[in-house]
Every structure is written in structure tokens, then in C-alpha cells.
Amino acid sequence: MTYADLANALRSAMAKQDTVAIENTVTEFQPADLAEFLRHESTEVCLKVLAHLELTERAEIFGYLPMSLQFQIAEEMTIEGLAQLLSSMESDERADLFNMMSEERQTSVLKRMAKEEREDLRRMASYAEGTVGAIMTSNYCSVPEHSSVEQALERVRKTAPDAETIYQIYVLDLQHRLVGTISLRELILTKPSAAISSIMTTELITLGPNEEQENAAKSISRYDLLAVPVVDEQARLVGIVTYDDAMDIAEAEATEDILKGGSIGDLEGSFRDASGFTLYKKRIFWLLLLVFANIFTAAGISIYEDTIAKYAVLVFFMPLLIGSAGNAGSQASTLMVRGLGTGDVQMSDWFKLFSRELAIALALGCTMALAVSMIGAFRGGADIALIVALSMVAVVMMGSLLGLSLPFVLKKAGLDPATASAPLVATIADAAGILVYFAIATAVLGL
Amino acid sequence: MTYADLANALRSAMAKQDTVAIENTVTEFQPADLAEFLRHESTEVCLKVLAHLELTERAEIFGYLPMSLQFQIAEEMTIEGLAQLLSSMESDERADLFNMMSEERQTSVLKRMAKEEREDLRRMASYAEGTVGAIMTSNYCSVPEHSSVEQALERVRKTAPDAETIYQIYVLDLQHRLVGTISLRELILTKPSAAISSIMTTELITLGPNEEQENAAKSISRYDLLAVPVVDEQARLVGIVTYDDAMDIAEAEATEDILKGGSIGDLEGSFRDASGFTLYKKRIFWLLLLVFANIFTAAGISIYEDTIAKYAVLVFFMPLLIGSAGNAGSQASTLMVRGLGTGDVQMSDWFKLFSRELAIALALGCTMALAVSMIGAFRGGADIALIVALSMVAVVMMGSLLGLSLPFVLKKAGLDPATASAPLVATIADAAGILVYFAIATAVLGL
């Protein structure tokens, strides 16, 4: 059955309150699909459906739900039910949910959990949002340094039901320090009596728990890892970040960069489910900032008010010219910001890219000048055509070089290059473009 | 040693032609890091470094290099060397390289490969770029339907050295049809005598080889898979796409969307390494299209040339108003395009989002109107303040609703919603904004 069929079957079973049908349908869903279904339903429906699932399945599906919905559902649950659920959730997911709960509820729920899980939850919940610590899991599979392959495999079998991955195994010394890693693939290919220490990899890629979570996604993607280990300052293993979490982070980071590129504050979560007020707050800051930046453009115009009064035709070409400066600038900054974001472009590439952009912008400017000078000749004669053509080359080059340079400058100053959004670059290019245009006009017309 | 230390050590060993030092340094690199080093070196240096590696390592590192560099190096290799290299590469990567080679070289290289690999290469190379077929690998691990767990594990051990992943195992019937999957985790947790068919998962998530490769990334990310199987129309397994390739696709797709958002054509590959001419081509189309779209704005202005000549102060507020329309529109379209891209927003959400946007845009417009009306009062008195305030509310609402709707309309028409780039929305909002502004001005001033 397709997702739509299953969703319909579940809806009609719920309407009929047919318990057997509900249970049958629910188990046919992929966990991610059932979560997708629940996302669009009320908290009440979610609670009912979740009640029909076994604890481990309930915990898995719960982990797929958006944080805000998880919280709403958790608020409706009994303390006992919630403690059970938390015990069965992945250690990174339960820490996130735990952090949203009231202090009172946190205390009650901790009382009802086993000591080991309680300590794990406390530790995991202590890392700041956005750090590697906040997304790592402590459900990894580790073996002591002096094991044999056979002993290690035995250990893997034992931890398999709880570990988030058993395909990467972490080798620890007596002080819990990470001394090596080994893949399950290597393990099953090696003879059982071999020593782990003789076959493990000792060139380790590790992260600290306080690093930005973006780094986990970058390491996993760059080195094609299944998981990356997280160690504290004493090199002790504190957790791992798995590839599936890394994919989610990479998507969230791309979204953040895209929104910045549209000059919107970081939304953190679903656009669909965000409140109107949140969206207002995320947008008004940049809109106001940009409107005040536009005053410079306006000021540029006011200097030339007399010229405009005499040659109203010059106003006709204003949107074409400043629009083109802004568009060329948006293109250049978009390319640069993304290049810096993915690591395609390094700071040392600056000179090479600037020289290339100089040539590209000249070519773009000339092509555009050719296009608009014909309109210029038609609307205002040879003088206007000349002014428009010269201005076009100048503003396209200026916009492009500004768009290319601003992300570099921001990064050099330790700021996020993505702040050089298309609207910001376009607004600055507009203001400068107006001045260039009227300066050229004044010179050519001999005013 | 850090990456920078290793890179320096390798450079100095190369300069001294110290073979032993080169070999020692080269093996200390992570494969991805050595590839990063080679990316910045000449083809000649790449060939020298690669010659110091064993075949399997050479093939692995080669696979990390950008396609254009792979091709340049391959062109310098002997046919024998190239055939050897291709034989050791991942089946998806070698097909990409093979497709770039001249027909003559393809024929010579195929002659020197073993029959099985030759056929695999021919089949893999036949899928169009951008499809699932072009990125899948045929190095998967499969077991016959009627195996026991013990037999399956034996089979896994045998195929482990060549398979891209052994953690997902595909269960096939006699006609090579995919009937189930099982993870290595389940396999090692089950007693050896159990039948595979009794423990395998039969609710399968599969893709067709001609689907868009984006779908592979979406399936893997949504269902947290290690790999997704690809089946032909007869349900026969033809390959798998692994999570690491899915991460690369997701990154490439995000880049494509970001560039579209900056109105740049699809670049396919590195911005840093792209030629000036390629970048010119990818940018000029949109720049020209937008400049001609700006003519509508200009035409709007020319209708009101008399008004402008009388009230030059109106020109002062033009950039503020049309800039704000464009910026609000860019924000709304950026949010929508990303929402549709990640699946956060569905087409059925249209009405809900439109109503919410109406309220948000009204709030944004009023805030902005308050800000600019003060400047309006100061620069031109009460009439101008009123005109500017009314126009601001109108253009911000118009821009926002346009930005929200255009991606929807494009998607409904079967086009890519990402085409509703910030510059396109801004340009359309500009043109409409001018008309609204001068219409309000004419009405208020009683012209």
C-alpha cells in the first residue's frame, strides 16, 4: 500500500474506533511515514495512535516528530508513561525533549528513571544547542583495548540491541580513552584469535563536544564515515554522531544559509508550522535595516534633483541600471557564499577569483550595455545611449566585485559570510549605482 | 600531524625526490585529505603521487578527485594503467570517468578489462546523468532467498572486500528479483540455522534506475537508510545507492537551489575551478532577462514623467519603496522555495500559508510605513508622508504575496519552484510597486 492508502486506512479505522484495524495499519507504516502522518494530526490523535504501538516502536516514531509536537504530546502524558518513553528513546533525542520540559517535570521524570539512564540524560542535556554534544549519542559500541576479535564480536552481539550503530566499534583503554576504531566489516574478515590492537585504525578523526555541530556533518561527509567519535579534553570517548544525524544537520545548515541569503533570520524549525509572529520577527529586522540603507540611494538621488527635473528621461533608466547592479551583485555573492560554505573556495583563492571576476564582470557589463544602449538611443538619443551604456558597464562591474568581495571581508572579520545576502548586496550596489549613473550623466551632458 | 603539516612534508619530500619519504607521508594522509592536496596541484604532480600508491588506495583517492581533474590525469595515463585503475574503482565512479573519455580510448580500455567488469561498466555508463542509475553501484552484497543465516554470513565474508557496503544485504530470488533485505546487525543477532526468509524485511523501499537522483537522497534521509536498492521494471536488483553518495547529492542539490535563488544557471561542479566563460554563460541569461523585465518598471515611470517633473521629491522615495517591495518578496519566495524543496511545505498548505502571509505582510508593511512616513513628513510634508506610508503598506503586501505565490504557481505548472529567484521576484515587485506608488501619489496630490 502506498503512503496515501495507509493514511486513509488509518483514518477510517480511527473513525470506527476499530482497535484491531488500527494496530494492523500502524505496523504497516514505515516509522518515518507514520511520523509524517501524525505531524498533520492533533495531539489527541497522536496520543491515541502512539498508545497502539509497542514501547520501542513508539520511541522510534516519536523521535521522527518535530520537536514542538514532541513537546505537546509529552505534556499530555503521565509521568510514568513519559519516563518509559524517554528510557527507550535515542540518547540525543531524549536530551532535546528533556531540555524543553519544565524543571518540575524534569525532576519528577528523572526520579522514575534507572540510575545509568538518569546520569546519561543529565550529561547529554548539559551541552548547548548547536554543539556536537547536543546531537551525539552515548549508545555506541565499544571494546577494551586488549580484546581478541572473538571477544569483540561477542561484545558487539551483546550491545547490538541498544547501540545506534554497531558497524563502527570504538576501542578504549582502561581510562576510557579512545585509542582506535575498527569496522564490523574488518572484524568479521579477521580470524577470531587476532588481537584487536593489531588490526584497529589508530589515525583517528575525532571532534570535541563543544564544537559546532556543522563540523560533525562536514567530517562525516568529507571522510565518508558512518559515525564520528566525540572525545573530551582527556581524549575520553563521550559519544558518537551518526551519519543520519549528520544528514539532518547538513540539511538544516543549508536551509539556514538559504534563508540568510534571502535576508531572513535563522528560523530553527519548520516554515510551515512557524507562527506569524515568529516570521514577522525574523523578517522585520532586515527589512528595516535595508530600508534605511536605501536612504543612501535616495540621498544620492536628491543630490541630482535638478538634473532629474531637467532630464526626466534619466529616471526611466534608473530601475534598469540599479536593478542590473543589484542582480549582478546577487549572483556574485551567492556563488561566493556557497563556495565558502561548502569549502569549495578557500580564503587563499581570493586573488585568483577577483581577477577572474574582473574579466567576467567586464564581459557581462558590455553585453548588458549593448542591450540597453539601443533602448537609450531610441528613448533619448545618442547622449542618453552613451550615458546608459557607460553606466551599465560601471554598475555591473561594481556590483559583481562587491558581491564577490563582501563575503570574503565578512569571513576575514570573523563574521558569517552568508550575511552578505542578495538583498544586502543589491541595496549597497543600488546606492553606489545611482551615484555612478548621475555622475556619468552630469559629465556627458555637461551640466 | 595535521593536514597542513602533512601537505608540507609531502611537498618537501617531492622537491627532494625522496621516494621513501614520499611513500611514508602519502600513507599517513586520510584518503579524502590526500585528494584535497592533489586538487591544488598540477596533473604531473598528481600522476607522480598516485604512482607511489598501491592500486586499491590509488583507486580510492582517485574517486575523491573532481571529475575534471580525474579526466585530465586519466588522459595522461597508459591504457594498461587506466584499465587497471578502472577495474579497482567503485562501479559508479568509474562509469562517470568512462563517459568522459573519447570513444577510441573507451574501446581500447574495455578490451583490457575482464568480461564481468566490462559488462558492468557498459551497463552503468548507459544511464543518463542526474538519474539514480548514474550514481548507483553494482558492488552490493546479495544472498539467495533460501539461504540460512550461516550461509548468508559466509557469503557476506566472501563479498566483503569488494562490496561498497555489507551492512545491508539484499535477498534475491532465482530470477534476481529483490524479495527482501536484512541488516548485518540482524544477521549476527540471529541463530545460524535460521532461514533468511523468516527474518528478512519484506516491506521494501526501492527506486527505479531512471528516477531523479534527488529521490535517492530523499529516501535515504527520510528513512535513515544506509543504502537504497534500485530495481528495474521486473523488480530485479540492478544496484544500490549508498548514504555517502546520498550526502554528496543532497549537497549538490542544495547548491543548485541556492544558485537558482541567486538567478544563476546550474553550474555542475566547482565555482572555484569553473572557467570565466562558463560563469559568464550561466549568469548573462538571467541578467538580460531581468533587464528587459525592468523595462516594465521603466515604462511605469514614463507614464508618470509629468508628475515626476512637478514633484521631484517623489523620486527620492522610489528606491526605498521598490527596494522594500523587492526585499519582502525575496524573503517570502526564499522561505517558500526552501519549504517546497525540503518537503516541509506541501501544495495543500497553500491556503493556510496565504492567509498567514496576509497577516504577516500587513504587520511588516505597517511597521515599515511608520518608519518611512517620518522621513516623508520631514522631506515633503504631510501629503508626501501619507503617500509614502500608504505606498509602503501596499508594496510590501504585494511583494510578499507575490513571493509566496510564484513558487506555488510554478510548481503547479510543473516547473521548478526555485526559478522564482529573489532577483526575479524583486524585479516583478519593482515594476508593480512603481505603478502603485505613482497611482497613490497622483490620487493624493489630486493631479
PDB file of N, CA, C and O in Angstrom, chain A residues 174-228:
ATOM      1  N   LEU A 174      41.917   1.577  29.578  1.00  0.00           N
ATOM      2  CA  LEU A 174      41.295   1.448  30.907  1.00  0.00           C
ATOM      3  C   LEU A 174      40.765   2.784  31.421  1.00  0.00           C
ATOM      4  O   LEU A 174      39.874   2.824  32.266  1.00  0.00           O
ATOM      5  N   GLN A 175      41.344   3.894  30.934  1.00  0.00           N
ATOM      6  CA  GLN A 175      40.859   5.226  31.348  1.00  0.00           C
ATOM      7  C   GLN A 175      39.724   5.720  30.449  1.00  0.00           C
ATOM      8  O   GLN A 175      39.428   6.912  30.440  1.00  0.00           O
ATOM      9  N   HIS A 176      39.151   4.830  29.657  1.00  0.00           N
ATOM     10  CA  HIS A 176      38.048   5.181  28.768  1.00  0.00           C
ATOM     11  C   HIS A 176      38.499   6.104  27.633  1.00  0.00           C
ATOM     12  O   HIS A 176      37.701   6.801  27.016  1.00  0.00           O
ATOM     13  N   ARG A 177      39.819   6.139  27.387  1.00  0.00           N
ATOM     14  CA  ARG A 177      40.308   6.973  26.285  1.00  0.00           C
ATOM     15  C   ARG A 177      40.180   6.211  24.973  1.00  0.00           C
ATOM     16  O   ARG A 177      40.415   4.993  24.918  1.00  0.00           O
ATOM     17  N   LEU A 178      39.856   6.927  23.919  1.00  0.00           N
ATOM     18  CA  LEU A 178      39.706   6.306  22.601  1.00  0.00           C
ATOM     19  C   LEU A 178      41.091   6.066  22.007  1.00  0.00           C
ATOM     20  O   LEU A 178      41.852   7.011  21.788  1.00  0.00           O
ATOM     21  N   VAL A 179      41.427   4.796  21.762  1.00  0.00           N
ATOM     22  CA  VAL A 179      42.760   4.502  21.210  1.00  0.00           C
ATOM     23  C   VAL A 179      42.693   3.986  19.779  1.00  0.00           C
ATOM     24  O   VAL A 179      43.699   3.950  19.074  1.00  0.00           O
ATOM     25  N   GLY A 180      41.498   3.603  19.323  1.00  0.00           N
ATOM     26  CA  GLY A 180      41.400   3.109  17.947  1.00  0.00           C
ATOM     27  C   GLY A 180      39.960   2.857  17.560  1.00  0.00           C
ATOM     28  O   GLY A 180      39.059   2.911  18.404  1.00  0.00           O
ATOM     29  N   THR A 181      39.738   2.650  16.266  1.00  0.00           N
ATOM     30  CA  THR A 181      38.408   2.250  15.809  1.00  0.00           C
ATOM     31  C   THR A 181      38.568   1.067  14.881  1.00  0.00           C
ATOM     32  O   THR A 181      39.633   0.848  14.282  1.00  0.00           O
ATOM     33  N   ILE A 182      37.508   0.302  14.759  1.00  0.00           N
ATOM     34  CA  ILE A 182      37.526  -0.838  13.846  1.00  0.00           C
ATOM     35  C   ILE A 182      36.115  -1.003  13.311  1.00  0.00           C
ATOM     36  O   ILE A 182      35.144  -0.752  14.030  1.00  0.00           O
ATOM     37  N   SER A 183      36.011  -1.383  12.051  1.00  0.00           N
ATOM     38  CA  SER A 183      34.683  -1.572  11.485  1.00  0.00           C
ATOM     39  C   SER A 183      34.264  -3.022  11.644  1.00  0.00           C
ATOM     40  O   SER A 183      35.108  -3.921  11.726  1.00  0.00           O
ATOM     41  N   LEU A 184      32.961  -3.242  11.687  1.00  0.00           N
ATOM     42  CA  LEU A 184      32.467  -4.613  11.797  1.00  0.00           C
ATOM     43  C   LEU A 184      32.916  -5.431  10.586  1.00  0.00           C
ATOM     44  O   LEU A 184      33.177  -6.622  10.687  1.00  0.00           O
ATOM     45  N   ARG A 185      33.025  -4.768   9.446  1.00  0.00           N
ATOM     46  CA  ARG A 185      33.499  -5.436   8.239  1.00  0.00           C
ATOM     47  C   ARG A 185      34.877  -6.058   8.478  1.00  0.00           C
ATOM     48  O   ARG A 185      35.094  -7.243   8.210  1.00  0.00           O
ATOM     49  N   GLU A 186      35.805  -5.251   9.034  1.00  0.00           N
ATOM     50  CA  GLU A 186      37.146  -5.772   9.314  1.00  0.00           C
ATOM     51  C   GLU A 186      37.075  -6.914  10.331  1.00  0.00           C
ATOM     52  O   GLU A 186      37.776  -7.914  10.215  1.00  0.00           O
ATOM     53  N   LEU A 187      36.211  -6.712  11.332  1.00  0.00           N
ATOM     54  CA  LEU A 187      36.095  -7.695  12.407  1.00  0.00           C
ATOM     55  C   LEU A 187      35.690  -9.070  11.881  1.00  0.00           C
ATOM     56  O   LEU A 187      36.285 -10.075  12.244  1.00  0.00           O
ATOM     57  N   ILE A 188      34.683  -9.095  11.002  1.00  0.00           N
ATOM     58  CA  ILE A 188      34.225 -10.416  10.551  1.00  0.00           C
ATOM     59  C   ILE A 188      35.147 -11.009   9.486  1.00  0.00           C
ATOM     60  O   ILE A 188      35.029 -12.164   9.135  1.00  0.00           O
ATOM     61  N   LEU A 189      36.080 -10.196   8.964  1.00  0.00           N
ATOM     62  CA  LEU A 189      37.015 -10.724   7.979  1.00  0.00           C
ATOM     63  C   LEU A 189      38.314 -11.219   8.608  1.00  0.00           C
ATOM     64  O   LEU A 189      39.150 -11.816   7.935  1.00  0.00           O
ATOM     65  N   THR A 190      38.479 -10.945   9.919  1.00  0.00           N
ATOM     66  CA  THR A 190      39.743 -11.299  10.578  1.00  0.00           C
ATOM     67  C   THR A 190      39.552 -12.573  11.392  1.00  0.00           C
ATOM     68  O   THR A 190      38.454 -12.826  11.897  1.00  0.00           O
ATOM     69  N   LYS A 191      40.621 -13.343  11.539  1.00  0.00           N
ATOM     70  CA  LYS A 191      40.488 -14.611  12.284  1.00  0.00           C
ATOM     71  C   LYS A 191      40.218 -14.309  13.767  1.00  0.00           C
ATOM     72  O   LYS A 191      40.770 -13.358  14.336  1.00  0.00           O
ATOM     73  N   PRO A 192      39.371 -15.141  14.406  1.00  0.00           N
ATOM     74  CA  PRO A 192      38.863 -14.842  15.754  1.00  0.00           C
ATOM     75  C   PRO A 192      39.946 -14.635  16.803  1.00  0.00           C
ATOM     76  O   PRO A 192      39.745 -13.907  17.771  1.00  0.00           O
ATOM     77  N   SER A 193      41.108 -15.251  16.654  1.00  0.00           N
ATOM     78  CA  SER A 193      42.120 -15.175  17.707  1.00  0.00           C
ATOM     79  C   SER A 193      42.974 -13.907  17.620  1.00  0.00           C
ATOM     80  O   SER A 193      43.738 -13.614  18.537  1.00  0.00           O
ATOM     81  N   ALA A 194      42.879 -13.148  16.524  1.00  0.00           N
ATOM     82  CA  ALA A 194      43.720 -11.954  16.357  1.00  0.00           C
ATOM     83  C   ALA A 194      43.429 -10.927  17.443  1.00  0.00           C
ATOM     84  O   ALA A 194      42.311 -10.863  17.960  1.00  0.00           O
ATOM     85  N   ALA A 195      44.442 -10.125  17.781  1.00  0.00           N
ATOM     86  CA  ALA A 195      44.258  -9.068  18.780  1.00  0.00           C
ATOM     87  C   ALA A 195      43.673  -7.837  18.102  1.00  0.00           C
ATOM     88  O   ALA A 195      44.106  -7.469  17.014  1.00  0.00           O
ATOM     89  N   ILE A 196      42.682  -7.222  18.759  1.00  0.00           N
ATOM     90  CA  ILE A 196      42.051  -6.012  18.232  1.00  0.00           C
ATOM     91  C   ILE A 196      43.098  -4.932  17.960  1.00  0.00           C
ATOM     92  O   ILE A 196      43.079  -4.260  16.923  1.00  0.00           O
ATOM     93  N   SER A 197      44.034  -4.793  18.906  1.00  0.00           N
ATOM     94  CA  SER A 197      45.023  -3.720  18.789  1.00  0.00           C
ATOM     95  C   SER A 197      45.898  -3.870  17.544  1.00  0.00           C
ATOM     96  O   SER A 197      46.464  -2.895  17.068  1.00  0.00           O
ATOM     97  N   SER A 198      45.986  -5.094  17.009  1.00  0.00           N
ATOM     98  CA  SER A 198      46.833  -5.284  15.832  1.00  0.00           C
ATOM     99  C   SER A 198      46.110  -4.912  14.539  1.00  0.00           C
ATOM    100  O   SER A 198      46.742  -4.724  13.502  1.00  0.00           O
ATOM    101  N   ILE A 199      44.774  -4.813  14.569  1.00  0.00           N
ATOM    102  CA  ILE A 199      44.068  -4.514  13.319  1.00  0.00           C
ATOM    103  C   ILE A 199      43.299  -3.199  13.353  1.00  0.00           C
ATOM    104  O   ILE A 199      42.781  -2.736  12.353  1.00  0.00           O
ATOM    105  N   MET A 200      43.228  -2.556  14.528  1.00  0.00           N
ATOM    106  CA  MET A 200      42.433  -1.322  14.603  1.00  0.00           C
ATOM    107  C   MET A 200      43.142  -0.162  13.904  1.00  0.00           C
ATOM    108  O   MET A 200      44.354  -0.162  13.713  1.00  0.00           O
ATOM    109  N   THR A 201      42.337   0.837  13.492  1.00  0.00           N
ATOM    110  CA  THR A 201      42.872   2.055  12.898  1.00  0.00           C
ATOM    111  C   THR A 201      43.227   3.003  14.036  1.00  0.00           C
ATOM    112  O   THR A 201      42.412   3.225  14.927  1.00  0.00           O
ATOM    113  N   THR A 202      44.422   3.548  13.993  1.00  0.00           N
ATOM    114  CA  THR A 202      44.815   4.462  15.075  1.00  0.00           C
ATOM    115  C   THR A 202      44.904   5.912  14.594  1.00  0.00           C
ATOM    116  O   THR A 202      45.114   6.817  15.393  1.00  0.00           O
ATOM    117  N   GLU A 203      44.757   6.123  13.271  1.00  0.00           N
ATOM    118  CA  GLU A 203      44.688   7.508  12.784  1.00  0.00           C
ATOM    119  C   GLU A 203      43.238   7.955  12.877  1.00  0.00           C
ATOM    120  O   GLU A 203      42.418   7.637  12.027  1.00  0.00           O
ATOM    121  N   LEU A 204      42.940   8.676  13.952  1.00  0.00           N
ATOM    122  CA  LEU A 204      41.538   8.917  14.287  1.00  0.00           C
ATOM    123  C   LEU A 204      41.061  10.299  13.869  1.00  0.00           C
ATOM    124  O   LEU A 204      41.806  11.268  13.960  1.00  0.00           O
ATOM    125  N   ILE A 205      39.829  10.346  13.416  1.00  0.00           N
ATOM    126  CA  ILE A 205      39.166  11.630  13.193  1.00  0.00           C
ATOM    127  C   ILE A 205      38.186  11.808  14.347  1.00  0.00           C
ATOM    128  O   ILE A 205      37.269  10.987  14.504  1.00  0.00           O
ATOM    129  N   THR A 206      38.402  12.799  15.186  1.00  0.00           N
ATOM    130  CA  THR A 206      37.530  12.998  16.341  1.00  0.00           C
ATOM    131  C   THR A 206      37.070  14.448  16.407  1.00  0.00           C
ATOM    132  O   THR A 206      37.628  15.316  15.751  1.00  0.00           O
ATOM    133  N   LEU A 207      36.038  14.668  17.209  1.00  0.00           N
ATOM    134  CA  LEU A 207      35.524  16.025  17.442  1.00  0.00           C
ATOM    135  C   LEU A 207      35.431  16.253  18.937  1.00  0.00           C
ATOM    136  O   LEU A 207      35.395  15.289  19.704  1.00  0.00           O
ATOM    137  N   GLY A 208      35.393  17.508  19.349  1.00  0.00           N
ATOM    138  CA  GLY A 208      35.132  17.836  20.750  1.00  0.00           C
ATOM    139  C   GLY A 208      33.650  18.100  20.943  1.00  0.00           C
ATOM    140  O   GLY A 208      32.980  18.532  20.002  1.00  0.00           O
ATOM    141  N   PRO A 209      33.108  17.867  22.151  1.00  0.00           N
ATOM    142  CA  PRO A 209      31.657  18.036  22.356  1.00  0.00           C
ATOM    143  C   PRO A 209      31.187  19.480  22.239  1.00  0.00           C
ATOM    144  O   PRO A 209      30.006  19.721  22.025  1.00  0.00           O
ATOM    145  N   ASN A 210      32.107  20.453  22.358  1.00  0.00           N
ATOM    146  CA  ASN A 210      31.681  21.854  22.290  1.00  0.00           C
ATOM    147  C   ASN A 210      31.880  22.484  20.919  1.00  0.00           C
ATOM    148  O   ASN A 210      31.617  23.666  20.728  1.00  0.00           O
ATOM    149  N   GLU A 211      32.362  21.683  19.951  1.00  0.00           N
ATOM    150  CA  GLU A 211      32.495  22.215  18.588  1.00  0.00           C
ATOM    151  C   GLU A 211      31.112  22.446  17.978  1.00  0.00           C
ATOM    152  O   GLU A 211      30.119  21.895  18.437  1.00  0.00           O
ATOM    153  N   GLU A 212      31.068  23.258  16.924  1.00  0.00           N
ATOM    154  CA  GLU A 212      29.809  23.470  16.215  1.00  0.00           C
ATOM    155  C   GLU A 212      29.346  22.172  15.556  1.00  0.00           C
ATOM    156  O   GLU A 212      30.163  21.442  14.995  1.00  0.00           O
ATOM    157  N   GLN A 213      28.038  21.912  15.568  1.00  0.00           N
ATOM    158  CA  GLN A 213      27.557  20.641  15.030  1.00  0.00           C
ATOM    159  C   GLN A 213      27.770  20.520  13.521  1.00  0.00           C
ATOM    160  O   GLN A 213      27.873  19.425  12.981  1.00  0.00           O
ATOM    161  N   GLU A 214      27.891  21.659  12.853  1.00  0.00           N
ATOM    162  CA  GLU A 214      28.224  21.673  11.428  1.00  0.00           C
ATOM    163  C   GLU A 214      29.490  20.857  11.152  1.00  0.00           C
ATOM    164  O   GLU A 214      29.614  20.205  10.117  1.00  0.00           O
ATOM    165  N   ASN A 215      30.455  20.917  12.090  1.00  0.00           N
ATOM    166  CA  ASN A 215      31.712  20.188  11.897  1.00  0.00           C
ATOM    167  C   ASN A 215      31.497  18.681  11.822  1.00  0.00           C
ATOM    168  O   ASN A 215      32.224  17.978  11.116  1.00  0.00           O
ATOM    169  N   ALA A 216      30.502  18.183  12.560  1.00  0.00           N
ATOM    170  CA  ALA A 216      30.226  16.749  12.519  1.00  0.00           C
ATOM    171  C   ALA A 216      29.751  16.355  11.120  1.00  0.00           C
ATOM    172  O   ALA A 216      30.209  15.361  10.549  1.00  0.00           O
ATOM    173  N   ALA A 217      28.852  17.175  10.554  1.00  0.00           N
ATOM    174  CA  ALA A 217      28.351  16.888   9.212  1.00  0.00           C
ATOM    175  C   ALA A 217      29.489  16.954   8.198  1.00  0.00           C
ATOM    176  O   ALA A 217      29.603  16.109   7.308  1.00  0.00           O
ATOM    177  N   LYS A 218      30.371  17.950   8.355  1.00  0.00           N
ATOM    178  CA  LYS A 218      31.475  18.108   7.414  1.00  0.00           C
ATOM    179  C   LYS A 218      32.451  16.939   7.476  1.00  0.00           C
ATOM    180  O   LYS A 218      32.890  16.445   6.448  1.00  0.00           O
ATOM    181  N   SER A 219      32.799  16.487   8.705  1.00  0.00           N
ATOM    182  CA  SER A 219      33.730  15.362   8.842  1.00  0.00           C
ATOM    183  C   SER A 219      33.147  14.098   8.230  1.00  0.00           C
ATOM    184  O   SER A 219      33.814  13.382   7.490  1.00  0.00           O
ATOM    185  N   ILE A 220      31.895  13.829   8.557  1.00  0.00           N
ATOM    186  CA  ILE A 220      31.265  12.596   8.078  1.00  0.00           C
ATOM    187  C   ILE A 220      31.159  12.604   6.560  1.00  0.00           C
ATOM    188  O   ILE A 220      31.444  11.606   5.894  1.00  0.00           O
ATOM    189  N   SER A 221      30.803  13.769   5.997  1.00  0.00           N
ATOM    190  CA  SER A 221      30.665  13.848   4.552  1.00  0.00           C
ATOM    191  C   SER A 221      32.029  13.770   3.862  1.00  0.00           C
ATOM    192  O   SER A 221      32.208  13.068   2.879  1.00  0.00           O
ATOM    193  N   ARG A 222      33.009  14.474   4.409  1.00  0.00           N
ATOM    194  CA  ARG A 222      34.323  14.513   3.777  1.00  0.00           C
ATOM    195  C   ARG A 222      35.010  13.158   3.796  1.00  0.00           C
ATOM    196  O   ARG A 222      35.614  12.741   2.818  1.00  0.00           O
ATOM    197  N   TYR A 223      34.959  12.474   4.942  1.00  0.00           N
ATOM    198  CA  TYR A 223      35.687  11.213   5.064  1.00  0.00           C
ATOM    199  C   TYR A 223      34.794   9.993   4.851  1.00  0.00           C
ATOM    200  O   TYR A 223      35.221   8.874   5.108  1.00  0.00           O
ATOM    201  N   ASP A 224      33.575  10.196   4.383  1.00  0.00           N
ATOM    202  CA  ASP A 224      32.635   9.086   4.150  1.00  0.00           C
ATOM    203  C   ASP A 224      32.535   8.159   5.355  1.00  0.00           C
ATOM    204  O   ASP A 224      32.675   6.932   5.222  1.00  0.00           O
ATOM    205  N   LEU A 225      32.318   8.735   6.538  1.00  0.00           N
ATOM    206  CA  LEU A 225      32.235   7.932   7.755  1.00  0.00           C
ATOM    207  C   LEU A 225      30.796   7.513   8.032  1.00  0.00           C
ATOM    208  O   LEU A 225      29.854   8.136   7.559  1.00  0.00           O
ATOM    209  N   LEU A 226      30.652   6.439   8.819  1.00  0.00           N
ATOM    210  CA  LEU A 226      29.333   6.048   9.309  1.00  0.00           C
ATOM    211  C   LEU A 226      28.994   6.827  10.568  1.00  0.00           C
ATOM    212  O   LEU A 226      27.839   7.083  10.868  1.00  0.00           O
ATOM    213  N   ALA A 227      30.041   7.151  11.325  1.00  0.00           N
ATOM    214  CA  ALA A 227      29.861   7.901  12.566  1.00  0.00           C
ATOM    215  C   ALA A 227      31.196   8.523  12.922  1.00  0.00           C
ATOM    216  O   ALA A 227      32.247   8.009  12.533  1.00  0.00           O
ATOM    217  N   VAL A 228      31.144   9.634  13.647  1.00  0.00           N
ATOM    218  CA  VAL A 228      32.395  10.269  14.069  1.00  0.00           C
ATOM    219  C   VAL A 228      32.403  10.293  15.600  1.00  0.00           C
ATOM    220  O   VAL A 228      31.404  10.636  16.232  1.00  0.00           O
TER     221      VAL A 228
END
